[in-house]
Amino acid sequence: MERVPLERKVLNENDRIAAGLREQFAQHDVLCLNLISSPGSGKTSLLERTLESFDRGGRVALLTGDIRTENDAKRLARFGFPVKQITTGGTCHLDARMIEKALADWRLEDIDLLLIENVGNLVCPSSYDLGEAAKVVVLSVAEGEDKPLKYPSIFFKSELLILNKIDLLPYVPFDIAAAEENARRVHNDMQIVRTSCQTRDGIAEWLAWLNRKREGQRSAAAVSAS
Ligand SMILES: Nc1nc2c(ncn2[C@@H]2O[C@H](COP(=O)(O)OP(=O)(O)O)[C@@H](O)[C@H]2O)c(=O)[nH]1
Ligand SMILES: [Mg+2]
């Protein structure tokens, strides 16, 4: 009983910081996306496939969260864009204060796209707004088509579902139509892209979604400036 008010206070504080971040992102025309999945679904792989498609001079930056190790930051740094690892030391999600701290010595003027890889977890990250324009949930075909029903919050709050590892479909009993139907039972107009980071199937479709988001953000900024 005693825990409820404290939890509410922490979340309220997070929302306050996230609102400040969202305002800064809007001011500097930064599109910020928050990638969430279970450990191993392919968040870092999707980011690798994404970065390899960008020109080196692209105004892209990345934050990647893990409980321990700098492994993901090292994987992503190979592409030449600014990357920072946030190691939470045990916390199972990123929060807005961690993002604010990680961004303190970066100039938002130099960034158009900020990609955040959250800590691998389908539960806790759904409660923490990071000031992002959208959450993107990644589910791999090795995880079971029932996951949207078991973890509805993150599927409800995410704008896009990436169904990854479709190259494994011949080898795993995964009903992809049922997975998509389950996601849409939780989130009626969920957008869904099927990908393989191994064969690169569907990556162009993900990049097209990303570009539409960037265009959408630019037009919204132009309207509010006029
Ligand atoms: N077969 C296959 N393996 C993948 C795919 N995407 C990622 N993987 C593998 O899955 C493992 C976990 O991927 P990673 O990107 O580290 O997942 P993360 O923990 O969500 O960041 C790695 O061994 C990847 O090579 C995919 O589309 N197909
Ligand atoms: Mg990762």
Coordinates of C-alpha atoms and ligand atoms in Angstrom, one line a residue:
M1 CA 0.0 0.0 0.0
E2 CA 2.9 2.4 0.9
R3 CA 4.5 1.8 -2.5
V4 CA 1.8 3.3 -4.7
P5 CA 2.3 7.0 -3.9
L6 CA 6.1 6.8 -4.3
E7 CA 5.8 5.0 -7.6
R8 CA 3.4 7.7 -8.8
K9 CA 5.8 10.4 -7.7
V10 CA 8.7 8.8 -9.6
L11 CA 6.6 8.5 -12.8
N12 CA 5.3 12.1 -12.4
E13 CA 8.9 13.3 -12.2
N14 CA 9.8 11.3 -15.2
D15 CA 6.8 12.8 -17.2
R16 CA 8.0 16.3 -16.3
I17 CA 11.5 15.6 -17.6
A18 CA 10.2 13.8 -20.7
A19 CA 7.9 16.8 -21.4
G20 CA 11.0 19.1 -21.3
L21 CA 12.9 16.7 -23.6
R22 CA 10.0 16.6 -26.1
E23 CA 9.9 20.4 -26.2
Q24 CA 13.6 20.5 -26.9
F25 CA 13.3 17.9 -29.6
A26 CA 10.5 19.9 -31.2
Q27 CA 12.5 23.2 -31.0
H28 CA 15.4 21.6 -32.8
D29 CA 13.4 19.4 -35.2
V30 CA 14.8 16.2 -33.8
L31 CA 12.9 13.0 -34.5
C32 CA 13.4 10.8 -31.5
L33 CA 12.4 7.1 -31.5
N34 CA 12.4 4.7 -28.6
L35 CA 13.0 1.0 -29.6
I36 CA 11.8 -1.6 -27.2
S37 CA 11.8 -5.4 -27.2
S38 CA 12.8 -8.5 -25.2
P39 CA 16.5 -9.1 -25.0
G40 CA 17.7 -10.6 -28.3
S41 CA 14.8 -9.7 -30.6
G42 CA 17.1 -7.7 -32.8
K43 CA 17.0 -4.0 -31.7
T44 CA 20.8 -3.5 -32.2
S45 CA 20.7 -5.5 -35.5
L46 CA 17.9 -3.3 -36.8
L47 CA 19.9 -0.2 -35.9
E48 CA 23.0 -1.7 -37.7
R49 CA 20.9 -2.3 -40.8
T50 CA 19.5 1.3 -40.4
L51 CA 22.9 3.0 -40.0
E52 CA 24.5 1.1 -42.9
S53 CA 21.8 2.7 -45.2
F54 CA 22.6 6.3 -44.1
D55 CA 25.3 8.6 -45.6
R56 CA 28.2 9.1 -43.2
G57 CA 27.4 12.8 -42.9
G58 CA 23.8 12.1 -41.8
R59 CA 22.7 14.0 -38.7
V60 CA 21.9 10.9 -36.7
A61 CA 22.8 10.0 -33.1
L62 CA 22.1 7.0 -30.9
L63 CA 21.7 6.1 -27.3
T64 CA 21.7 2.5 -26.3
G65 CA 20.6 1.1 -22.9
D66 CA 21.7 -2.0 -21.1
I67 CA 22.1 -3.2 -17.6
R68 CA 25.8 -3.9 -18.1
T69 CA 28.4 -3.8 -20.9
E70 CA 29.2 -1.4 -23.7
N71 CA 28.7 -4.1 -26.4
D72 CA 25.9 -2.5 -28.3
A73 CA 27.5 0.9 -28.4
K74 CA 30.7 -0.7 -29.8
R75 CA 28.6 -2.5 -32.5
L76 CA 26.9 0.7 -33.4
A77 CA 30.0 3.0 -33.3
R78 CA 31.4 1.2 -36.3
F79 CA 29.1 3.2 -38.6
G80 CA 30.7 6.5 -37.6
F81 CA 27.7 8.2 -36.0
P82 CA 27.8 9.5 -32.4
V83 CA 26.7 6.7 -30.0
K84 CA 26.5 6.6 -26.2
Q85 CA 25.9 3.6 -24.1
I86 CA 23.8 4.1 -21.0
T87 CA 24.5 1.4 -18.5
T88 CA 21.8 1.3 -15.9
G89 CA 23.6 -1.0 -13.4
G90 CA 20.5 -3.0 -12.8
T91 CA 17.5 -0.8 -13.7
C92 CA 15.4 -2.6 -16.2
H93 CA 14.4 0.4 -18.3
L94 CA 15.7 3.8 -19.4
D95 CA 14.1 6.9 -17.8
A96 CA 13.9 10.5 -19.0
R97 CA 16.6 11.7 -16.6
M98 CA 19.1 9.2 -18.1
I99 CA 18.3 10.6 -21.5
E100 CA 18.7 14.2 -20.4
K101 CA 22.0 13.4 -18.8
A102 CA 23.3 11.5 -21.8
L103 CA 22.3 14.4 -24.1
A104 CA 23.9 17.1 -21.9
D105 CA 27.1 17.4 -24.0
W106 CA 25.5 16.9 -27.4
R107 CA 24.2 19.7 -29.5
L108 CA 20.6 19.0 -30.6
E109 CA 21.2 21.6 -33.4
D110 CA 23.4 18.9 -35.0
I111 CA 20.9 16.1 -34.8
D112 CA 17.9 15.3 -36.9
L113 CA 17.3 11.7 -35.8
L114 CA 17.9 10.4 -32.3
L115 CA 17.5 6.6 -32.1
I116 CA 17.2 5.2 -28.6
E117 CA 17.6 1.4 -27.9
N118 CA 15.9 0.7 -24.6
V119 CA 17.0 -2.0 -22.1
G120 CA 15.7 -5.4 -23.3
N121 CA 12.4 -5.8 -21.5
L122 CA 8.8 -5.8 -22.7
V123 CA 7.4 -4.6 -19.4
C124 CA 9.1 -1.7 -17.5
P125 CA 10.1 0.5 -20.5
S126 CA 6.5 0.9 -21.4
S127 CA 5.9 3.0 -18.3
Y128 CA 8.7 5.5 -19.0
D129 CA 8.2 8.3 -21.5
L130 CA 11.6 9.4 -22.8
G131 CA 10.2 12.4 -24.8
E132 CA 10.2 10.3 -28.0
A133 CA 7.9 11.0 -30.9
A134 CA 7.1 7.3 -31.1
K135 CA 7.8 4.0 -29.5
V136 CA 8.7 1.1 -31.8
V137 CA 8.3 -2.5 -30.5
V138 CA 10.4 -5.3 -32.0
L139 CA 9.1 -8.9 -31.6
S140 CA 11.0 -11.8 -33.2
V141 CA 9.4 -14.9 -34.6
A142 CA 11.2 -17.0 -32.0
E143 CA 9.2 -15.5 -29.2
G144 CA 5.6 -16.7 -29.7
E145 CA 2.6 -15.1 -31.4
D146 CA 0.9 -14.6 -28.1
K147 CA 3.2 -11.9 -26.8
P148 CA 1.0 -8.9 -27.7
L149 CA -1.7 -10.4 -25.5
K150 CA 0.7 -11.1 -22.6
Y151 CA 2.4 -7.7 -22.7
P152 CA -0.4 -5.5 -24.0
S153 CA 0.9 -2.2 -22.6
I154 CA 4.0 -1.9 -24.8
F155 CA 2.0 -3.1 -27.9
F156 CA -0.7 -0.6 -27.2
K157 CA 1.7 2.3 -26.7
S158 CA 3.9 1.6 -29.7
E159 CA 3.1 3.1 -33.1
L160 CA 5.0 0.4 -35.1
L161 CA 5.6 -3.3 -34.6
I162 CA 8.7 -4.7 -36.3
L163 CA 8.2 -8.5 -36.7
N164 CA 11.8 -9.5 -37.0
K165 CA 13.8 -12.7 -37.9
I166 CA 11.3 -13.7 -40.6
D167 CA 14.1 -15.7 -42.2
L168 CA 13.6 -18.2 -39.3
L169 CA 9.9 -18.7 -40.1
P170 CA 10.5 -22.1 -41.9
Y171 CA 12.2 -23.4 -38.7
V172 CA 9.9 -22.2 -35.9
P173 CA 6.2 -22.8 -35.2
F174 CA 5.2 -19.2 -35.3
D175 CA 1.8 -18.1 -36.8
I176 CA 2.7 -14.7 -38.2
A177 CA -0.9 -13.9 -39.2
A178 CA -2.0 -14.7 -35.6
A179 CA 0.8 -12.5 -34.2
E180 CA -0.4 -9.6 -36.3
E181 CA -4.0 -10.2 -35.4
N182 CA -3.1 -10.3 -31.7
A183 CA -1.1 -7.0 -32.0
R184 CA -4.2 -5.4 -33.6
R185 CA -6.5 -6.7 -31.0
V186 CA -4.5 -4.7 -28.5
H187 CA -3.8 -1.8 -30.8
N188 CA -6.4 -1.4 -33.5
D189 CA -4.4 0.6 -36.1
M190 CA -0.9 -0.8 -35.2
Q191 CA 1.5 -0.4 -38.2
I192 CA 3.5 -3.6 -38.8
V193 CA 6.6 -4.2 -40.8
R194 CA 8.1 -7.7 -41.2
T195 CA 11.9 -7.7 -41.3
S196 CA 14.9 -9.9 -41.3
C197 CA 18.1 -8.2 -40.2
Q198 CA 19.9 -11.3 -41.6
T199 CA 18.6 -11.2 -45.2
R200 CA 17.6 -7.5 -45.1
D201 CA 14.0 -8.4 -46.2
G202 CA 11.6 -5.6 -45.1
I203 CA 14.4 -3.2 -44.1
A204 CA 13.5 -0.9 -47.0
E205 CA 9.9 -0.8 -45.7
W206 CA 11.2 0.1 -42.2
L207 CA 13.3 2.8 -43.7
A208 CA 10.3 4.1 -45.6
W209 CA 8.3 4.3 -42.4
L210 CA 11.2 6.2 -40.8
N211 CA 11.4 8.6 -43.7
R212 CA 7.6 9.2 -43.5
K213 CA 8.0 10.0 -39.8
R214 CA 10.8 12.4 -40.5
E215 CA 8.8 14.1 -43.2
G216 CA 5.8 14.3 -40.9
Q217 CA 7.9 16.0 -38.2
R218 CA 9.3 18.5 -40.7
S219 CA 5.9 19.5 -42.0
A220 CA 4.5 19.8 -38.5
A221 CA 7.5 22.1 -37.6
A222 CA 6.9 24.2 -40.8
V223 CA 3.2 24.6 -39.9
S224 CA 4.0 25.7 -36.3
A225 CA 6.7 28.1 -37.5
S226 CA 4.3 29.8 -40.1
Ligands
LIG1 N1 18.3 -15.2 -38.0 C1 18.2 -13.9 -37.6 N2 18.9 -13.5 -36.5 C2 18.8 -12.3 -36.1 C3 18.0 -11.3 -36.7 N3 18.1 -10.1 -36.1 C4 19.0 -10.3 -35.1 N4 19.4 -11.6 -35.1 C5 20.4 -12.2 -34.1 O1 19.7 -12.3 -32.9 C6 20.7 -12.0 -31.8 C7 20.3 -10.9 -31.0 O2 20.3 -9.7 -31.8 P1 20.5 -8.2 -31.2 O3 20.4 -7.3 -32.3 O4 21.7 -8.2 -30.3 O5 19.2 -8.1 -30.3 P2 18.8 -7.0 -29.1 O6 19.2 -7.7 -27.8 O7 17.4 -6.8 -29.2 O8 19.6 -5.8 -29.4 C8 22.0 -11.8 -32.6 O9 22.7 -13.0 -32.6 C9 21.6 -11.4 -34.0 O10 22.6 -11.8 -34.9 C10 17.2 -11.7 -37.9 O11 16.5 -11.0 -38.5 N5 17.4 -13.1 -38.2
MG2 MG 20.9 -4.6 -28.2

